[in-house]
Amino acid sequence: QYVTAMHMRLLVSCERTLRDHGYDLIFARHEYSGSLRTSEVPLPRMLEQTGAVDGVLLAGVHHHNLLQALQKRHILYSLVANNFEGPTASLSHNCVFYDDRGAIEEATSYLIRLGHRRIAFVGNVSLPWFQRRYQGYLQAMQEHGLEPIAVSGNWQISNIDYGQLATSQLLRDSRYATAIVAGNDELAAGAWKELIKRKVAIPKEMSLIGMGDRAEFAILEPALTSISVFEDQLGERLTSMLLSRIRDHKHLPVSETYPCKLLERASCAPLAEVRTLQEVKRKLP
């Protein structure tokens, strides 16, 4: 579910590592509901055949019931757990994380160092990964005594539409933000669309940061400031974790968390002293 270019780059890294160790990678997109009982969770047909696979690499959105279903069938797995929905007790072993919370905290602090004080967060915090990133944003804002500004409702729309609608709402807020921290690059792209539509200049009148460093958004100009999660390294470690379990079925690798990196690009700039709310509001219909 929700397979992105970021996941595909990660899987290419996994394939490379597996090939070096004499294994093949078979890609399967698997949709299922997190509300199903473990016994009701469907598995791809190749997993239903005993001995057809040596193990499973999991990326994207996954749930506790699938992990239980794999364990019940004695199928080895390792998981990129940032988009996991379920009890965190399930994630103490066999998982790799990238530190998205810490990365968003760093991104928010970067905007504060640029002089911004009215910084907004955009993302649906009913989803645990956006909630975690929101907590990183809050941490930075609270450390500097700044008031949080967020559009974080549970809107059932695409991330790009969410980012655009959220930005439209922010532009009408009396606390008018001078910078936006988006929960991922798709949200940032939606924000970008609305800013261009309203003729709000990036970064002169609004600084913008995304997360994920998605290749498909490299077309944006000025270049989008984003956060790299180092998919190559994650994929290599995810695969090595699974291979260690294949070599020793009793081995339970402790889960690991890896840092991200803020990529400072042209979509962020120091707060212009001459900027006023009235100057920007004048552009709104």
PDB file of C-alpha atoms in Angstrom, residues 193-202 205 280 283-284:
ATOM      1  CA  LYS A 193       0.692  24.411  -5.896  1.00  0.00           C
ATOM      2  CA  GLU A 194      -1.385  26.647  -3.649  1.00  0.00           C
ATOM      3  CA  LEU A 195       1.418  29.140  -3.071  1.00  0.00           C
ATOM      4  CA  ILE A 196       1.983  29.464  -6.820  1.00  0.00           C
ATOM      5  CA  LYS A 197      -1.766  29.791  -7.386  1.00  0.00           C
ATOM      6  CA  ARG A 198      -1.934  32.622  -4.831  1.00  0.00           C
ATOM      7  CA  LYS A 199       1.223  34.240  -6.224  1.00  0.00           C
ATOM      8  CA  VAL A 200       3.040  33.855  -2.898  1.00  0.00           C
ATOM      9  CA  ALA A 201       6.752  33.825  -3.750  1.00  0.00           C
ATOM     10  CA  ILE A 202       8.917  30.912  -2.560  1.00  0.00           C
ATOM     11  CA  GLU A 205       7.308  35.273   1.117  1.00  0.00           C
ATOM     12  CA  VAL A 280       0.937  39.011   1.326  1.00  0.00           C
ATOM     13  CA  LYS A 283      -2.509  38.966  -3.089  1.00  0.00           C
ATOM     14  CA  LEU A 284      -5.386  36.845  -1.830  1.00  0.00           C
TER      15      LEU A 284
END
